[in-house]
Structure formats: structure tokens, C-alpha cells
GROMACS .gro file of C-alpha atoms in nm:
model
  369
    1UNK     CA    1   2.631   3.710  -1.305
    2UNK     CA    2   2.714   3.519  -1.620
    3UNK     CA    3   3.091   3.496  -1.579
    4UNK     CA    4   3.076   3.422  -1.208
    5UNK     CA    5   2.846   3.130  -1.279
    6UNK     CA    6   3.063   3.029  -1.574
    7UNK     CA    7   3.378   3.026  -1.362
    8UNK     CA    8   3.207   2.817  -1.094
    9UNK     CA    9   3.079   2.581  -1.359
   10UNK     CA   10   3.420   2.548  -1.517
   11UNK     CA   11   3.555   2.429  -1.187
   12UNK     CA   12   3.286   2.164  -1.172
   13UNK     CA   13   3.299   2.002  -1.516
   14UNK     CA   14   3.577   1.823  -1.708
   15UNK     CA   15   3.689   1.937  -2.048
   16UNK     CA   16   3.846   1.684  -2.279
   17UNK     CA   17   3.732   1.350  -2.410
   18UNK     CA   18   3.972   1.067  -2.479
   19UNK     CA   19   4.217   0.867  -2.268
   20UNK     CA   20   4.578   0.771  -2.324
   21UNK     CA   21   4.564   0.460  -2.102
   22UNK     CA   22   4.307   0.241  -1.929
   23UNK     CA   23   4.365   0.351  -1.568
   24UNK     CA   24   4.453   0.651  -1.356
   25UNK     CA   25   4.683   0.721  -1.064
   26UNK     CA   26   4.619   1.037  -0.867
   27UNK     CA   27   4.899   1.116  -0.620
   28UNK     CA   28   4.884   1.398  -0.373
   29UNK     CA   29   5.124   1.586  -0.150
   30UNK     CA   30   4.987   1.801   0.131
   31UNK     CA   31   5.203   2.086   0.261
   32UNK     CA   32   5.254   2.108   0.637
   33UNK     CA   33   5.148   1.856   0.899
   34UNK     CA   34   4.823   1.691   0.793
   35UNK     CA   35   4.693   1.357   0.914
   36UNK     CA   36   4.369   1.174   0.850
   37UNK     CA   37   4.177   1.071   0.541
   38UNK     CA   38   4.104   1.217   0.201
   39UNK     CA   39   3.792   1.140   0.000
   40UNK     CA   40   3.774   1.110  -0.377
   41UNK     CA   41   3.443   1.189  -0.546
   42UNK     CA   42   3.337   1.224  -0.907
   43UNK     CA   43   3.107   1.490  -1.045
   44UNK     CA   44   2.863   1.347  -1.297
   45UNK     CA   45   2.567   1.501  -1.477
   46UNK     CA   46   2.328   1.395  -1.201
   47UNK     CA   47   2.547   1.488  -0.907
   48UNK     CA   48   2.850   1.395  -0.699
   49UNK     CA   49   2.933   1.024  -0.664
   50UNK     CA   50   3.171   0.884  -0.394
   51UNK     CA   51   3.463   0.696  -0.550
   52UNK     CA   52   3.734   0.614  -0.295
   53UNK     CA   53   3.896   0.693   0.041
   54UNK     CA   54   4.268   0.708   0.121
   55UNK     CA   55   4.483   0.752   0.432
   56UNK     CA   56   4.735   1.036   0.434
   57UNK     CA   57   5.078   0.895   0.517
   58UNK     CA   58   5.363   1.141   0.573
   59UNK     CA   59   5.165   1.406   0.392
   60UNK     CA   60   5.099   1.194   0.084
   61UNK     CA   61   4.808   0.994  -0.060
   62UNK     CA   62   4.727   0.790  -0.370
   63UNK     CA   63   4.415   0.693  -0.561
   64UNK     CA   64   4.408   0.433  -0.836
   65UNK     CA   65   4.124   0.337  -1.067
   66UNK     CA   66   3.968   0.371  -1.412
   67UNK     CA   67   3.778   0.657  -1.570
   68UNK     CA   68   3.534   0.572  -1.847
   69UNK     CA   69   3.518   0.938  -1.947
   70UNK     CA   70   3.715   1.247  -1.847
   71UNK     CA   71   3.508   1.403  -1.569
   72UNK     CA   72   3.572   1.629  -1.274
   73UNK     CA   73   3.706   1.461  -0.960
   74UNK     CA   74   3.687   1.621  -0.618
   75UNK     CA   75   3.926   1.545  -0.333
   76UNK     CA   76   3.813   1.646   0.014
   77UNK     CA   77   4.071   1.682   0.289
   78UNK     CA   78   3.917   1.540   0.604
   79UNK     CA   79   3.843   1.866   0.783
   80UNK     CA   80   3.822   2.093   0.485
   81UNK     CA   81   3.487   2.174   0.325
   82UNK     CA   82   3.635   2.312   0.005
   83UNK     CA   83   3.754   2.032  -0.227
   84UNK     CA   84   4.048   2.009  -0.460
   85UNK     CA   85   3.887   2.019  -0.803
   86UNK     CA   86   4.063   1.874  -1.105
   87UNK     CA   87   3.989   1.709  -1.436
   88UNK     CA   88   4.046   1.340  -1.398
   89UNK     CA   89   4.141   1.109  -1.684
   90UNK     CA   90   4.333   0.783  -1.719
   91UNK     CA   91   4.677   0.929  -1.657
   92UNK     CA   92   4.926   0.985  -1.377
   93UNK     CA   93   4.822   1.312  -1.220
   94UNK     CA   94   5.004   1.476  -0.932
   95UNK     CA   95   4.846   1.721  -0.692
   96UNK     CA   96   5.023   1.953  -0.450
   97UNK     CA   97   4.807   2.144  -0.204
   98UNK     CA   98   4.825   2.375   0.094
   99UNK     CA   99   4.528   2.290   0.324
  100UNK     CA  100   4.484   2.661   0.393
  101UNK     CA  101   4.463   2.745   0.020
  102UNK     CA  102   4.294   2.446  -0.139
  103UNK     CA  103   4.172   2.653  -0.434
  104UNK     CA  104   4.537   2.710  -0.534
  105UNK     CA  105   4.625   2.341  -0.562
  106UNK     CA  106   4.881   2.269  -0.834
  107UNK     CA  107   4.778   1.996  -1.081
  108UNK     CA  108   5.036   1.836  -1.311
  109UNK     CA  109   5.037   1.554  -1.564
  110UNK     CA  110   4.707   1.634  -1.736
  111UNK     CA  111   4.658   1.829  -2.057
  112UNK     CA  112   4.296   1.878  -1.960
  113UNK     CA  113   4.394   2.079  -1.653
  114UNK     CA  114   4.649   2.274  -1.855
  115UNK     CA  115   4.377   2.374  -2.101
  116UNK     CA  116   4.144   2.465  -1.818
  117UNK     CA  117   4.411   2.681  -1.656
  118UNK     CA  118   4.482   2.859  -1.986
  119UNK     CA  119   4.115   2.928  -2.045
  120UNK     CA  120   4.076   3.071  -1.696
  121UNK     CA  121   4.392   3.281  -1.719
  122UNK     CA  122   4.276   3.449  -2.038
  123UNK     CA  123   3.926   3.547  -1.923
  124UNK     CA  124   3.916   3.924  -1.985
  125UNK     CA  125   3.880   4.159  -1.687
  126UNK     CA  126   3.886   3.868  -1.443
  127UNK     CA  127   4.058   4.056  -1.163
  128UNK     CA  128   3.866   4.374  -1.234
  129UNK     CA  129   3.538   4.182  -1.227
  130UNK     CA  130   3.604   4.054  -0.874
  131UNK     CA  131   3.700   4.401  -0.754
  132UNK     CA  132   3.393   4.561  -0.911
  133UNK     CA  133   3.165   4.310  -0.745
  134UNK     CA  134   3.307   4.417  -0.410
  135UNK     CA  135   3.267   4.785  -0.506
  136UNK     CA  136   2.906   4.719  -0.605
  137UNK     CA  137   2.813   4.579  -0.264
  138UNK     CA  138   2.993   4.865  -0.088
  139UNK     CA  139   2.811   5.125  -0.298
  140UNK     CA  140   2.483   4.947  -0.235
  141UNK     CA  141   2.546   4.947   0.141
  142UNK     CA  142   2.633   5.318   0.139
  143UNK     CA  143   2.332   5.409  -0.074
  144UNK     CA  144   2.544   5.587  -0.337
  145UNK     CA  145   2.303   5.571  -0.634
  146UNK     CA  146   2.534   5.754  -0.874
  147UNK     CA  147   2.825   5.520  -0.805
  148UNK     CA  148   2.597   5.219  -0.830
  149UNK     CA  149   2.480   5.329  -1.174
  150UNK     CA  150   2.838   5.373  -1.292
  151UNK     CA  151   2.945   5.034  -1.158
  152UNK     CA  152   2.647   4.859  -1.318
  153UNK     CA  153   2.732   5.013  -1.656
  154UNK     CA  154   3.096   4.901  -1.628
  155UNK     CA  155   2.994   4.555  -1.513
  156UNK     CA  156   2.765   4.525  -1.815
  157UNK     CA  157   3.056   4.594  -2.048
  158UNK     CA  158   3.277   4.346  -1.864
  159UNK     CA  159   3.012   4.074  -1.880
  160UNK     CA  160   2.969   4.134  -2.252
  161UNK     CA  161   3.346   4.103  -2.313
  162UNK     CA  162   3.362   3.786  -2.104
  163UNK     CA  163   3.062   3.640  -2.284
  164UNK     CA  164   3.215   3.713  -2.624
  165UNK     CA  165   3.540   3.552  -2.513
  166UNK     CA  166   3.359   3.238  -2.397
  167UNK     CA  167   3.142   3.218  -2.711
  168UNK     CA  168   3.445   3.256  -2.937
  169UNK     CA  169   3.630   2.987  -2.742
  170UNK     CA  170   3.326   2.765  -2.764
  171UNK     CA  171   3.295   2.794  -3.140
  172UNK     CA  172   3.663   2.707  -3.183
  173UNK     CA  173   3.634   2.401  -2.959
  174UNK     CA  174   3.295   2.258  -3.052
  175UNK     CA  175   3.453   1.931  -3.167
  176UNK     CA  176   3.577   1.836  -2.820
  177UNK     CA  177   3.461   1.829  -2.460
  178UNK     CA  178   3.580   2.182  -2.401
  179UNK     CA  179   3.297   2.286  -2.629
  180UNK     CA  180   3.060   2.036  -2.470
  181UNK     CA  181   3.114   2.187  -2.128
  182UNK     CA  182   3.096   2.548  -2.242
  183UNK     CA  183   2.777   2.498  -2.437
  184UNK     CA  184   2.615   2.331  -2.135
  185UNK     CA  185   2.699   2.640  -1.931
  186UNK     CA  186   2.589   2.887  -2.196
  187UNK     CA  187   2.276   2.729  -2.339
  188UNK     CA  188   2.063   3.019  -2.218
  189UNK     CA  189   2.297   3.269  -2.385
  190UNK     CA  190   2.287   3.119  -2.735
  191UNK     CA  191   2.018   3.098  -2.998
  192UNK     CA  192   1.865   2.767  -3.098
  193UNK     CA  193   2.040   2.802  -3.435
  194UNK     CA  194   2.381   2.849  -3.274
  195UNK     CA  195   2.321   2.555  -3.043
  196UNK     CA  196   2.217   2.337  -3.337
  197UNK     CA  197   2.536   2.423  -3.527
  198UNK     CA  198   2.758   2.351  -3.227
  199UNK     CA  199   2.569   2.031  -3.150
  200UNK     CA  200   2.636   1.895  -3.497
  201UNK     CA  201   3.011   1.936  -3.445
  202UNK     CA  202   3.001   1.783  -3.098
  203UNK     CA  203   2.814   1.478  -3.219
  204UNK     CA  204   3.072   1.409  -3.488
  205UNK     CA  205   3.335   1.298  -3.236
  206UNK     CA  206   3.175   1.295  -2.890
  207UNK     CA  207   2.834   1.139  -2.940
  208UNK     CA  208   2.876   0.889  -2.653
  209UNK     CA  209   3.012   1.136  -2.397
  210UNK     CA  210   2.764   1.207  -2.113
  211UNK     CA  211   2.807   1.584  -2.155
  212UNK     CA  212   2.709   1.563  -2.521
  213UNK     CA  213   2.419   1.329  -2.450
  214UNK     CA  214   2.293   1.572  -2.187
  215UNK     CA  215   2.344   1.866  -2.421
  216UNK     CA  216   2.149   1.693  -2.697
  217UNK     CA  217   1.861   1.625  -2.460
  218UNK     CA  218   1.856   1.986  -2.344
  219UNK     CA  219   1.875   2.111  -2.702
  220UNK     CA  220   1.569   1.907  -2.800
  221UNK     CA  221   1.378   2.059  -2.509
  222UNK     CA  222   1.484   2.409  -2.613
  223UNK     CA  223   1.379   2.349  -2.973
  224UNK     CA  224   1.042   2.216  -2.858
  225UNK     CA  225   0.997   2.521  -2.633
  226UNK     CA  226   1.081   2.755  -2.920
  227UNK     CA  227   0.824   2.584  -3.140
  228UNK     CA  228   0.560   2.621  -2.870
  229UNK     CA  229   0.643   2.989  -2.823
  230UNK     CA  230   0.629   3.051  -3.199
  231UNK     CA  231   0.288   2.882  -3.226
  232UNK     CA  232   0.125   3.137  -2.996
  233UNK     CA  233   0.291   3.456  -3.115
  234UNK     CA  234   0.067   3.753  -3.190
  235UNK     CA  235  -0.047   3.731  -3.551
  236UNK     CA  236  -0.046   3.350  -3.561
  237UNK     CA  237  -0.364   3.144  -3.594
  238UNK     CA  238  -0.426   2.995  -3.248
  239UNK     CA  239  -0.354   2.619  -3.229
  240UNK     CA  240  -0.662   2.406  -3.279
  241UNK     CA  241  -0.799   2.190  -2.997
  242UNK     CA  242  -1.109   2.007  -2.880
  243UNK     CA  243  -1.227   1.961  -2.522
  244UNK     CA  244  -1.545   1.850  -2.348
  245UNK     CA  245  -1.737   2.135  -2.188
  246UNK     CA  246  -1.916   2.144  -1.854
  247UNK     CA  247  -2.231   2.001  -2.016
  248UNK     CA  248  -2.049   1.705  -2.170
  249UNK     CA  249  -2.043   1.848  -2.524
  250UNK     CA  250  -1.726   1.835  -2.735
  251UNK     CA  251  -1.618   2.187  -2.824
  252UNK     CA  252  -1.376   2.267  -3.108
  253UNK     CA  253  -1.199   2.603  -3.120
  254UNK     CA  254  -1.281   2.643  -3.490
  255UNK     CA  255  -1.652   2.649  -3.405
  256UNK     CA  256  -1.606   3.010  -3.288
  257UNK     CA  257  -1.484   3.144  -3.623
  258UNK     CA  258  -1.648   3.478  -3.698
  259UNK     CA  259  -1.630   3.586  -3.332
  260UNK     CA  260  -1.373   3.749  -3.112
  261UNK     CA  261  -1.270   3.483  -2.862
  262UNK     CA  262  -1.112   3.543  -2.523
  263UNK     CA  263  -0.923   3.229  -2.409
  264UNK     CA  264  -0.861   3.221  -2.036
  265UNK     CA  265  -0.647   2.951  -1.870
  266UNK     CA  266  -0.738   2.941  -1.500
  267UNK     CA  267  -0.800   2.713  -1.201
  268UNK     CA  268  -1.016   2.710  -0.890
  269UNK     CA  269  -0.708   2.720  -0.666
  270UNK     CA  270  -0.564   3.028  -0.843
  271UNK     CA  271  -0.657   3.337  -0.643
  272UNK     CA  272  -0.569   3.593  -0.915
  273UNK     CA  273  -0.781   3.390  -1.159
  274UNK     CA  274  -1.078   3.389  -0.925
  275UNK     CA  275  -1.041   3.763  -0.870
  276UNK     CA  276  -1.070   3.816  -1.247
  277UNK     CA  277  -1.393   3.620  -1.281
  278UNK     CA  278  -1.626   3.899  -1.160
  279UNK     CA  279  -1.473   4.127  -1.426
  280UNK     CA  280  -1.521   3.859  -1.692
  281UNK     CA  281  -1.886   3.831  -1.592
  282UNK     CA  282  -1.930   4.202  -1.667
  283UNK     CA  283  -1.741   4.165  -1.996
  284UNK     CA  284  -1.958   3.873  -2.101
  285UNK     CA  285  -2.277   4.047  -1.998
  286UNK     CA  286  -2.187   4.339  -2.225
  287UNK     CA  287  -2.028   4.164  -2.525
  288UNK     CA  288  -2.125   3.796  -2.512
  289UNK     CA  289  -2.326   3.677  -2.811
  290UNK     CA  290  -2.279   3.662  -3.185
  291UNK     CA  291  -1.962   3.876  -3.185
  292UNK     CA  292  -1.778   3.755  -2.875
  293UNK     CA  293  -1.723   3.444  -2.665
  294UNK     CA  294  -1.516   3.361  -2.357
  295UNK     CA  295  -1.353   3.019  -2.348
  296UNK     CA  296  -1.232   2.941  -1.997
  297UNK     CA  297  -0.999   2.641  -1.975
  298UNK     CA  298  -0.961   2.509  -1.621
  299UNK     CA  299  -0.638   2.340  -1.515
  300UNK     CA  300  -0.788   2.197  -1.197
  301UNK     CA  301  -0.685   1.836  -1.142
  302UNK     CA  302  -1.029   1.720  -1.039
  303UNK     CA  303  -1.360   1.778  -1.212
  304UNK     CA  304  -1.520   1.834  -0.874
  305UNK     CA  305  -1.290   2.128  -0.791
  306UNK     CA  306  -1.348   2.278  -1.135
  307UNK     CA  307  -1.726   2.261  -1.117
  308UNK     CA  308  -1.729   2.390  -0.759
  309UNK     CA  309  -1.532   2.702  -0.862
  310UNK     CA  310  -1.757   2.755  -1.167
  311UNK     CA  311  -2.067   2.747  -0.948
  312UNK     CA  312  -1.920   2.972  -0.680
  313UNK     CA  313  -1.811   3.234  -0.935
  314UNK     CA  314  -2.129   3.216  -1.144
  315UNK     CA  315  -1.958   3.150  -1.480
  316UNK     CA  316  -2.194   3.099  -1.774
  317UNK     CA  317  -1.986   3.097  -2.091
  318UNK     CA  318  -1.788   2.819  -2.264
  319UNK     CA  319  -1.628   2.624  -1.979
  320UNK     CA  320  -1.369   2.356  -2.057
  321UNK     CA  321  -1.155   2.128  -1.839
  322UNK     CA  322  -0.790   2.049  -1.924
  323UNK     CA  323  -0.707   1.828  -1.627
  324UNK     CA  324  -0.400   1.670  -1.790
  325UNK     CA  325  -0.265   2.001  -1.917
  326UNK     CA  326  -0.230   1.902  -2.282
  327UNK     CA  327  -0.389   2.221  -2.414
  328UNK     CA  328  -0.195   2.433  -2.166
  329UNK     CA  329   0.126   2.278  -2.299
  330UNK     CA  330   0.012   2.337  -2.658
  331UNK     CA  331  -0.033   2.705  -2.572
  332UNK     CA  332   0.297   2.726  -2.379
  333UNK     CA  333   0.120   2.820  -2.055
  334UNK     CA  334   0.385   2.869  -1.787
  335UNK     CA  335   0.161   3.032  -1.525
  336UNK     CA  336  -0.198   3.134  -1.472
  337UNK     CA  337  -0.400   3.339  -1.533
  338UNK     CA  338  -0.291   3.322  -1.895
  339UNK     CA  339  -0.506   3.489  -2.159
  340UNK     CA  340  -0.527   3.538  -2.536
  341UNK     CA  341  -0.770   3.732  -2.754
  342UNK     CA  342  -0.845   3.592  -3.100
  343UNK     CA  343  -1.000   3.784  -3.388
  344UNK     CA  344  -1.283   3.638  -3.601
  345UNK     CA  345  -1.023   3.463  -3.820
  346UNK     CA  346  -0.881   3.280  -3.520
  347UNK     CA  347  -0.562   3.489  -3.514
  348UNK     CA  348  -0.402   3.596  -3.186
  349UNK     CA  349  -0.431   3.973  -3.156
  350UNK     CA  350  -0.350   4.028  -2.788
  351UNK     CA  351  -0.203   3.830  -2.498
  352UNK     CA  352  -0.207   3.861  -2.119
  353UNK     CA  353  -0.486   4.117  -2.101
  354UNK     CA  354  -0.723   4.143  -1.806
  355UNK     CA  355  -0.994   4.343  -1.642
  356UNK     CA  356  -1.072   4.694  -1.759
  357UNK     CA  357  -0.812   4.666  -2.034
  358UNK     CA  358  -1.014   4.386  -2.195
  359UNK     CA  359  -1.335   4.584  -2.159
  360UNK     CA  360  -1.183   4.888  -2.332
  361UNK     CA  361  -1.026   4.680  -2.607
  362UNK     CA  362  -1.353   4.509  -2.690
  363UNK     CA  363  -1.532   4.844  -2.688
  364UNK     CA  364  -1.305   4.949  -2.972
  365UNK     CA  365  -1.297   4.624  -3.166
  366UNK     CA  366  -1.659   4.516  -3.153
  367UNK     CA  367  -1.785   4.871  -3.172
  368UNK     CA  368  -1.635   4.892  -3.521
  369UNK     CA  369  -1.819   4.589  -3.652
   0.00000   0.00000   0.00000
């Protein structure tokens, strides 16, 4: 669930960028009788990093150091799996905690944590969301389909309200690390255009912050993915490429202009692909020639594996080998088998068609020529 993941993420990432001094002092007071050690760790983009260890003396402990950027710090009580999570910066921050209720630790002395607390407090339907999740599992266990349907509908509305709240907050805070964190957690919920707009604001003041650097890297990947997806949409001219065929001849996609072309990304190790090959043999036997061609592009790593599969399956059309995967990447191939049908102008007219469906489609298309 979006908001559940968002809440977890909020606990794990710091919010603000900028420090008022060049060092920090984190002091803690543990309720009750607690002895032993506490461990300070820092959550960075690539994972949790150990920072320091302190002895608990008369229920108190202290950590001193420097924080290059405001990031989340985690304090583990010796025998407690759940850490105290807080937003560390170069300030004096006090922490009061009950070992039995670590998640309710009180953090003072940090505006970052105040902002975090305010954001969390104002999440719409927060209490109701937790209750409905419990109701959902109970209804599921009892097999009450009608109740399940009602709960799912209500949960959908709650998630939408929570998403809108987070997006609105994000847009109002895209010049600071609050926005940097939120956009990292919601990148899959926003369009590339929205991400680009927010990224421009973040880079104005936070360009060197690790959250913004990571966001920028992810944004570039998203934009590249969108471009790849757009290039192979139905109605687009299929991207041009050249590969060497099984006979050592260089084959260019444009050489098939004037024909319907079925492009099939496959591999010898792919069982569903191999199961399709007998059907493709029938298709090629019926339609192969001046009006139709199959172009099979193998993603096998080795030429030996590719040629072995070709021989075993009796393939006799245009057979190409994309061992590096460059053409597969160009065509945004995420899994195989992956197929496209091109018209005589080289335009994509169908995608992900197989078997009898391809046979029937070609019956209609080529029969009209």
C-alpha cells in the first residue's frame, strides 16, 4: 500500500538540508532500569552505516560527532531490535525513550523532527487506514466477499486522499530536503513531467545533497525508459537496427520494407519461446515469402547455444543474434518472448501476439493485399 510504504520510508530518511553548527550532540534518557550499550548507525542511500557505540550510565547516553548532511540516524538499544529513528543534524538533540515503546521516543531540539512529526500527524485517515487494514485481513480470513469488496473500495479512496496530501506537500516543499525525500518515495506515482519540474527546484538549492543526487540519477533513468517505451508504441516506425544473421550476412531492418514483418525476441533457454517455434514454422510455411518475413532475434549469450536451438527447432527464416542485448534494449524488451508485427511501411501495428492469434491476423492482413 502506498501510504504504508510512504510512512515506513518517512521513518527511514531525513528531511531538511542545512546545519546550524559543525557538530552534533545526541543525548538520550532511557526510562526504567536499562544497562548495557547503545549503537548509533546512519542510514545512507546505499544502506545503514555503523557510526558509534556508547555505554548507558544511570539510564543515560551521549553521542558526539559531525554530520556532513542531515540524514536519518538509528539508535539500537542493546537487546531491542526496533531502533530509535530520528533525523540527525549538527545540533543538540535530546531523546527520551521507553524500551518497551521505542517507536514512541520523544525527540527534541531539532526542527527537522518537528517537521516530520507535523507531516505525520496531518496524514489524512491515518488511524482509519490502520484499522481498515486489520478489517481487510479479518474479512479475508472469514471469506466475506461482500465485506472485502466494500473495504477495498474504502481503502482506495483513503489511499487517493493520502496520495494527494503527499503530492501537495511535495510540491510546496520541492526546494528543500522534505521535497527530496518525498519525491524519492513517490517517483513511481508521478509523471516524468512532474518529476522534471520538482527536480529543477531541488537542484536550485540542494544540488550537492545525496538525496538530490540520487533523485537526479533515478530521474534520468526514468526519462530514458519513457523514451524507449515511446519508441515502440503502436503506430510508430520500428527503430532501425542491423545485425549479422546465422549465415554471416549483415541484415538491416529497412531491407524488409514492403513486407509484413514479425519480430520475435527469444532465446534457446526460454521454454515459452521454444514452445512457440513450432507455431511459427506453420505461420512461415503459410505466409513466408514476398509479403511476410519472420525476424527472430536471439538473446542467447553464446553463439553455440543459439545455433543449437535453431537446429533443434528447425527454424529457417531470418535468424539474428543479439548476444549483448543492444537491440533488446532499443526495443525496451523486459522479458521474452517479446513480439511485434510491422506493416509494409515499417510501422508497429501489433505487439505481444503469438500462436493462433498471429495466424488469424495474417490471414486478414495479407489476404487483403
